Amino acid sequence: MTTRALRILIAEDSPTVRRRLVDAFSADAGCMVAAETADGDRAFELCQRLRPDVVTLDLALPTVNGVELTRRIMAHCPTPIVVFSSPENRSRGLHLLDALSAGAVDAMEKPLRPAAEDWMVELLARVKLAARVPSITHPLGRLKLEPEPLRDLPARAVVIGASTGGPAAMKDILQRLPRDFPLPILLVMHLSEQFEVSMVEWLGKYSPLPVRQAVDGEMLPSMCRPAVVLARANRHMVLSEGLLRLTDGPERHSCRPSVDVLFESAARELGGRAIGCLLTGMGRDGAEGMDALKRSGAVTLAQDEASSVVFGMPREAIRLGAARHVVGLQDIPGWLAALARRRPERGHA
């Protein structure tokens, strides 16, 4: 049986880059160019009329910028979008994150050389991955697990893992947390190095807690001065003897940093004093680590299917029985706030 080629809409204002994209997609047997344009309004019209499988979208389009165009497409003709921009302007990193928040599946920076072969190979891979997003969902997401009896220990930290769709999900969570949220949050997202600084700044606009990158050997932030600590690209973040360690250990599920590595270290270090949360993302990273957290007595939450951009990672945790609760994104901040203030029973340290 012959697999249908992916139909791609290219929205790119640079004629040189647009020609390069057309040539690269046309040369790949798994892709075909449905249409190309340099204009934002025209891109929206083409997306509505042609209903492509994927849109590649430059942020700097005339008439409609990439962030607004992403919002329009997702509101009127939802389509997987891979967005990219030139790296010269630092503010572009923030715009890329805004586009992800608006519904884009993935984001890349353009290469300094339009003909960079390695960038085109990566783009082709990401476009094919993005095309799978609409069909990755699973009926398990509608399953609401019965609450289990929880050990009433004072929480010490929240550990969160996310991948595809994670920036927008974390923005939503952070902006709804109370300003006096008492616990540090350790966060692993599958990010490339060029987005690290922008991600910290972007999330910091919405967070009641300071947001920063992890530093090897620092102490776990205290409950008096909590913070959101983001794992560094290409380094695992591990909690060990009260310290955050950044390691170059082997990848887990092709990921470094890995959610599994953080979650398993939190299970060993904190046990029932951890709160684990697994958000939207493709693949299975985090499922085994969440299982370790649950077995150690921690509270574990998995984002539900309906609110996930990609239900892969939460679905795998649910299949393992690692999620004590399956929760919609809009409800996760309330759960975290309530669990963070849970009082210990008499006799617990």
Short mmCIF file of C-alpha atoms in Angstrom, two decimals:
data_model
loop_
_atom_site.label_atom_id
_atom_site.label_comp_id
_atom_site.label_asym_id
_atom_site.label_seq_id
_atom_site.Cartn_x
_atom_site.Cartn_y
_atom_site.Cartn_z
CA MET A 1 0.00 0.00 0.00
CA THR A 2 1.43 3.38 -1.05
CA THR A 3 1.67 6.05 1.63
CA ARG A 4 0.30 9.43 0.57
CA ALA A 5 2.91 12.20 0.44
CA LEU A 6 2.56 14.97 3.01
CA ARG A 7 1.09 18.15 1.52
CA ILE A 8 3.04 21.16 2.76
CA LEU A 9 2.17 24.85 2.62
CA ILE A 10 5.24 27.10 2.68
CA ALA A 11 4.82 30.66 4.00
CA GLU A 12 8.19 32.38 3.69
CA ASP A 13 9.04 35.97 2.72
CA SER A 14 12.62 35.33 1.57
CA PRO A 15 12.66 34.18 -2.09
CA THR A 16 16.00 32.41 -1.57
CA VAL A 17 14.83 30.45 1.47
CA ARG A 18 11.45 29.75 -0.10
CA ARG A 19 13.11 28.31 -3.22
CA ARG A 20 15.36 26.17 -1.02
CA LEU A 21 12.36 24.83 0.91
CA VAL A 22 10.45 24.05 -2.27
CA ASP A 23 13.42 22.17 -3.72
CA ALA A 24 14.05 20.20 -0.51
CA PHE A 25 10.41 19.14 -0.01
CA SER A 26 9.99 18.32 -3.71
CA ALA A 27 13.08 16.09 -3.62
CA ASP A 28 11.72 14.03 -0.72
CA ALA A 29 9.42 11.20 -1.78
CA GLY A 30 7.38 11.58 1.40
CA CYS A 31 6.52 15.25 0.81
CA MET A 32 4.99 17.51 -1.79
CA VAL A 33 4.53 21.29 -1.89
CA ALA A 34 0.82 22.09 -1.90
CA ALA A 35 1.47 25.82 -2.28
CA GLU A 36 3.96 28.57 -1.48
CA THR A 37 3.51 32.24 -0.60
CA ALA A 38 5.34 35.23 0.84
CA ASP A 39 2.20 36.88 2.25
CA GLY A 40 0.49 36.19 5.58
CA ASP A 41 -3.07 36.87 4.44
CA ARG A 42 -2.54 34.70 1.37
CA ALA A 43 -1.14 31.92 3.55
CA PHE A 44 -4.30 31.93 5.65
CA GLU A 45 -6.49 31.76 2.53
CA LEU A 46 -4.46 28.87 1.11
CA CYS A 47 -4.57 26.98 4.39
CA GLN A 48 -8.37 27.27 4.53
CA ARG A 49 -8.82 26.25 0.89
CA LEU A 50 -6.17 23.54 0.49
CA ARG A 51 -6.11 22.06 4.00
CA PRO A 52 -2.44 21.00 3.88
CA ASP A 53 -0.98 18.41 6.24
CA VAL A 54 1.67 20.81 7.60
CA VAL A 55 2.45 24.54 7.35
CA THR A 56 6.02 25.85 7.53
CA LEU A 57 5.78 29.44 8.65
CA ASP A 58 8.26 32.29 8.87
CA LEU A 59 7.53 34.78 11.64
CA ALA A 60 8.44 37.83 9.55
CA LEU A 61 5.66 37.81 6.94
CA PRO A 62 4.14 40.94 5.42
CA THR A 63 0.50 41.84 6.22
CA VAL A 64 0.19 39.30 9.08
CA ASN A 65 3.03 38.27 11.39
CA GLY A 66 3.67 34.62 12.15
CA VAL A 67 2.23 34.67 15.66
CA GLU A 68 -1.08 36.19 14.57
CA LEU A 69 -1.23 33.90 11.54
CA THR A 70 -0.72 30.90 13.82
CA ARG A 71 -3.66 32.06 15.95
CA ARG A 72 -5.88 32.44 12.87
CA ILE A 73 -5.00 29.05 11.46
CA MET A 74 -5.56 27.27 14.77
CA ALA A 75 -8.89 29.04 15.25
CA HIS A 76 -10.32 28.43 11.76
CA CYS A 77 -8.50 25.48 10.15
CA PRO A 78 -6.28 23.76 12.76
CA THR A 79 -3.14 22.46 11.07
CA PRO A 80 0.27 21.35 12.40
CA ILE A 81 2.62 24.34 12.08
CA VAL A 82 6.42 24.43 12.18
CA VAL A 83 7.50 28.05 12.69
CA PHE A 84 10.95 29.56 12.28
CA SER A 85 12.75 32.89 12.16
CA SER A 86 16.17 34.46 11.68
CA PRO A 87 18.55 34.23 14.68
CA GLU A 88 19.99 37.77 14.46
CA ASN A 89 17.28 39.42 16.59
CA ARG A 90 17.18 38.11 20.16
CA SER A 91 13.51 39.06 20.50
CA ARG A 92 12.72 36.50 17.80
CA GLY A 93 13.20 33.77 20.39
CA LEU A 94 10.36 35.23 22.42
CA HIS A 95 8.18 35.47 19.30
CA LEU A 96 8.86 31.82 18.53
CA LEU A 97 7.64 30.91 22.00
CA ASP A 98 4.56 33.08 21.50
CA ALA A 99 3.87 31.13 18.31
CA LEU A 100 4.18 27.85 20.22
CA SER A 101 1.77 29.22 22.79
CA ALA A 102 -0.63 30.11 19.98
CA GLY A 103 -0.65 26.52 18.76
CA ALA A 104 2.43 25.87 16.61
CA VAL A 105 3.78 22.34 17.05
CA ASP A 106 7.50 23.09 16.70
CA ALA A 107 9.91 26.01 16.28
CA MET A 108 13.35 26.38 14.69
CA GLU A 109 15.80 29.17 14.02
CA LYS A 110 16.88 29.67 10.42
CA PRO A 111 20.49 28.88 9.59
CA LEU A 112 22.88 31.71 8.80
CA ARG A 113 23.39 30.08 5.40
CA PRO A 114 20.12 29.46 3.48
CA ALA A 115 21.57 26.34 1.85
CA ALA A 116 22.66 24.68 5.13
CA GLU A 117 22.13 20.99 4.42
CA ASP A 118 22.01 19.81 8.04
CA TRP A 119 19.24 22.35 8.79
CA MET A 120 17.15 21.09 5.89
CA VAL A 121 17.56 17.49 7.06
CA GLU A 122 16.39 18.49 10.54
CA LEU A 123 13.48 20.50 9.14
CA LEU A 124 12.30 17.56 7.03
CA ALA A 125 12.38 15.32 10.11
CA ARG A 126 10.45 17.83 12.20
CA VAL A 127 7.84 18.41 9.51
CA LYS A 128 7.18 14.68 9.26
CA LEU A 129 6.95 14.47 13.05
CA ALA A 130 4.58 17.44 13.20
CA ALA A 131 2.27 15.80 10.68
CA ARG A 132 1.63 12.99 13.15
CA VAL A 133 0.27 15.27 15.87
CA PRO A 134 -3.45 15.23 14.94
CA SER A 135 -3.59 11.42 14.90
CA ILE A 136 -1.51 10.75 17.99
CA THR A 137 -4.44 11.00 20.43
CA HIS A 138 -5.94 7.96 22.17
CA PRO A 139 -9.27 7.26 23.93
CA LEU A 140 -7.39 6.52 27.16
CA GLY A 141 -7.19 10.28 27.60
CA ARG A 142 -10.87 10.39 28.54
CA LEU A 143 -10.30 7.92 31.36
CA LYS A 144 -10.55 9.51 34.79
CA LEU A 145 -8.73 7.40 37.34
CA GLU A 146 -10.25 6.92 40.73
CA PRO A 147 -8.33 8.84 43.40
CA GLU A 148 -6.11 6.65 45.55
CA PRO A 149 -5.36 7.15 49.24
CA LEU A 150 -2.38 9.51 49.46
CA ARG A 151 0.28 9.52 52.13
CA ASP A 152 -0.17 12.84 53.90
CA LEU A 153 3.44 14.08 53.87
CA PRO A 154 4.49 17.72 53.55
CA ALA A 155 5.42 18.37 49.94
CA ARG A 156 8.95 19.61 49.27
CA ALA A 157 9.11 20.12 45.48
CA VAL A 158 7.16 19.82 42.24
CA VAL A 159 8.81 18.04 39.31
CA ILE A 160 7.34 18.59 35.85
CA GLY A 161 8.16 17.09 32.46
CA ALA A 162 6.93 18.21 29.03
CA SER A 163 7.83 18.11 25.37
CA THR A 164 5.73 19.03 22.30
CA GLY A 165 3.18 21.61 23.43
CA GLY A 166 5.04 22.06 26.72
CA PRO A 167 5.85 25.80 26.51
CA ALA A 168 2.21 26.79 26.11
CA ALA A 169 1.11 24.33 28.80
CA MET A 170 3.71 25.64 31.27
CA LYS A 171 2.72 29.22 30.54
CA ASP A 172 -0.90 28.40 31.33
CA ILE A 173 0.04 26.63 34.55
CA LEU A 174 2.42 29.28 35.83
CA GLN A 175 0.16 32.24 35.18
CA ARG A 176 -2.60 30.58 37.23
CA LEU A 177 -0.49 29.66 40.24
CA PRO A 178 -0.97 31.84 43.34
CA ARG A 179 1.72 34.45 43.95
CA ASP A 180 2.57 32.80 47.27
CA PHE A 181 3.01 29.30 45.78
CA PRO A 182 5.34 27.74 48.36
CA LEU A 183 7.31 25.03 46.49
CA PRO A 184 10.20 25.03 44.02
CA ILE A 185 9.38 23.63 40.59
CA LEU A 186 11.97 21.57 38.72
CA LEU A 187 11.17 21.50 35.01
CA VAL A 188 12.47 19.37 32.15
CA MET A 189 11.45 20.29 28.61
CA HIS A 190 13.02 18.93 25.45
CA LEU A 191 14.63 22.17 24.23
CA SER A 192 17.51 22.99 21.92
CA GLU A 193 20.25 25.28 23.20
CA GLN A 194 19.19 28.30 21.15
CA PHE A 195 15.85 28.48 23.00
CA GLU A 196 17.10 28.15 26.58
CA VAL A 197 17.53 31.81 27.44
CA SER A 198 14.41 32.86 25.55
CA MET A 199 12.36 30.19 27.33
CA VAL A 200 13.47 31.42 30.76
CA GLU A 201 12.63 35.02 29.88
CA TRP A 202 9.33 34.10 28.23
CA LEU A 203 8.06 31.90 31.09
CA GLY A 204 9.23 34.53 33.55
CA LYS A 205 6.66 36.95 32.12
CA TYR A 206 3.86 34.69 33.34
CA SER A 207 5.28 33.09 36.47
CA PRO A 208 4.69 34.29 40.05
CA LEU A 209 8.02 32.61 40.90
CA PRO A 210 11.44 33.54 39.51
CA VAL A 211 12.37 31.41 36.49
CA ARG A 212 16.00 30.49 35.82
CA GLN A 213 18.25 27.81 34.42
CA ALA A 214 19.70 25.11 36.65
CA VAL A 215 23.25 25.48 37.96
CA ASP A 216 25.30 22.37 38.69
CA GLY A 217 25.80 21.86 42.42
CA GLU A 218 23.23 24.41 43.62
CA MET A 219 20.94 23.55 46.50
CA LEU A 220 17.32 22.65 45.89
CA PRO A 221 15.54 26.02 46.25
CA SER A 222 14.02 26.43 49.68
CA MET A 223 10.34 26.75 50.50
CA CYS A 224 11.12 30.28 51.70
CA ARG A 225 12.49 31.30 48.30
CA PRO A 226 10.96 28.94 45.71
CA ALA A 227 11.77 29.22 42.01
CA VAL A 228 11.10 27.52 38.70
CA VAL A 229 14.36 25.84 37.68
CA LEU A 230 14.67 24.74 34.06
CA ALA A 231 17.00 21.90 33.04
CA ARG A 232 19.78 22.86 30.63
CA ALA A 233 19.80 21.63 27.05
CA ASN A 234 21.82 18.44 26.58
CA ARG A 235 22.30 17.94 30.35
CA HIS A 236 20.31 15.69 32.63
CA MET A 237 19.07 17.37 35.83
CA VAL A 238 19.33 15.12 38.89
CA LEU A 239 18.36 15.73 42.51
CA SER A 240 20.97 14.22 44.83
CA GLU A 241 21.58 14.84 48.53
CA GLY A 242 19.73 18.12 48.43
CA LEU A 243 21.66 19.40 45.41
CA LEU A 244 20.82 19.80 41.74
CA ARG A 245 23.39 18.08 39.58
CA LEU A 246 23.75 18.47 35.80
CA THR A 247 25.17 15.34 34.18
CA ASP A 248 26.26 14.11 30.75
CA GLY A 249 24.81 10.64 31.23
CA PRO A 250 23.48 8.64 28.27
CA GLU A 251 20.25 9.73 26.62
CA ARG A 252 16.97 8.16 27.73
CA HIS A 253 14.47 7.60 24.92
CA SER A 254 16.78 9.74 22.75
CA CYS A 255 16.38 12.62 25.23
CA ARG A 256 18.88 14.62 27.28
CA PRO A 257 17.66 16.18 29.50
CA SER A 258 15.29 13.33 30.27
CA VAL A 259 12.11 13.59 32.32
CA ASP A 260 12.66 9.99 33.48
CA VAL A 261 16.08 10.87 34.93
CA LEU A 262 14.70 13.81 36.94
CA PHE A 263 11.61 11.93 38.13
CA GLU A 264 13.60 8.86 39.23
CA SER A 265 16.05 11.03 41.18
CA ALA A 266 13.14 12.83 42.87
CA ALA A 267 11.62 9.47 43.80
CA ARG A 268 14.89 8.42 45.46
CA GLU A 269 15.54 11.76 47.13
CA LEU A 270 12.06 12.94 48.16
CA GLY A 271 9.73 9.96 47.93
CA GLY A 272 6.27 10.99 49.12
CA ARG A 273 7.38 14.61 49.49
CA ALA A 274 7.46 15.07 45.70
CA ILE A 275 4.60 16.07 43.42
CA GLY A 276 5.08 14.80 39.87
CA CYS A 277 3.33 16.20 36.80
CA LEU A 278 3.68 14.92 33.23
CA LEU A 279 2.45 17.20 30.47
CA THR A 280 1.87 17.03 26.73
CA GLY A 281 4.63 15.52 24.60
CA MET A 282 5.49 12.95 21.98
CA GLY A 283 7.14 9.66 22.94
CA ARG A 284 7.38 7.93 26.30
CA ASP A 285 9.93 9.94 28.28
CA GLY A 286 8.68 10.43 31.84
CA ALA A 287 6.38 7.40 32.09
CA GLU A 288 8.84 5.13 33.90
CA GLY A 289 10.01 7.99 36.10
CA MET A 290 6.43 8.78 37.06
CA ASP A 291 5.94 5.14 37.94
CA ALA A 292 8.96 5.37 40.27
CA LEU A 293 7.48 8.51 41.85
CA LYS A 294 4.14 6.83 42.45
CA ARG A 295 5.76 3.74 43.99
CA SER A 296 7.75 6.01 46.32
CA GLY A 297 4.51 7.53 47.64
CA ALA A 298 4.46 10.74 45.60
CA VAL A 299 1.34 12.33 44.16
CA THR A 300 1.40 12.00 40.36
CA LEU A 301 -0.67 13.95 37.81
CA ALA A 302 -0.88 13.35 34.05
CA GLN A 303 -2.38 15.85 31.64
CA ASP A 304 -5.52 14.51 29.94
CA GLU A 305 -5.94 13.86 26.24
CA ALA A 306 -8.44 16.62 25.56
CA SER A 307 -6.04 19.38 26.66
CA SER A 308 -2.81 17.82 25.32
CA VAL A 309 -1.29 18.93 22.04
CA VAL A 310 0.28 15.46 21.84
CA PHE A 311 -0.95 12.76 24.20
CA GLY A 312 2.10 10.50 23.87
CA MET A 313 3.97 10.99 27.15
CA PRO A 314 0.91 11.25 29.45
CA ARG A 315 -0.70 8.29 27.67
CA GLU A 316 2.33 6.07 28.36
CA ALA A 317 2.29 7.02 32.04
CA ILE A 318 -1.42 6.19 32.26
CA ARG A 319 -0.84 2.84 30.55
CA LEU A 320 1.77 2.00 33.19
CA GLY A 321 -0.65 2.90 35.96
CA ALA A 322 1.79 5.62 37.05
CA ALA A 323 -0.72 8.49 37.18
CA ARG A 324 -2.77 8.78 40.35
CA HIS A 325 -4.88 11.44 38.63
CA VAL A 326 -5.55 12.39 35.00
CA VAL A 327 -6.25 16.13 34.98
CA GLY A 328 -7.17 18.75 32.38
CA LEU A 329 -4.61 21.50 31.86
CA GLN A 330 -6.96 24.15 33.25
CA ASP A 331 -7.25 22.21 36.53
CA ILE A 332 -3.55 21.45 37.09
CA PRO A 333 -2.69 24.79 38.79
CA GLY A 334 -5.46 24.26 41.34
CA TRP A 335 -4.26 20.71 42.05
CA LEU A 336 -0.67 21.90 42.52
CA ALA A 337 -1.71 24.75 44.80
CA ALA A 338 -3.84 22.45 46.97
CA LEU A 339 -1.24 19.68 47.15
CA ALA A 340 1.55 22.16 47.94
CA ARG A 341 -0.30 23.24 51.08
CA ARG A 342 -1.34 19.79 52.27
CA ARG A 343 -0.77 19.48 56.02
CA PRO A 344 1.09 16.43 57.34
CA GLU A 345 -0.54 14.08 59.77
CA ARG A 346 0.71 14.13 63.35
CA GLY A 347 3.83 12.04 63.71
CA HIS A 348 5.25 12.82 60.24
CA ALA A 349 8.44 14.80 60.03
#
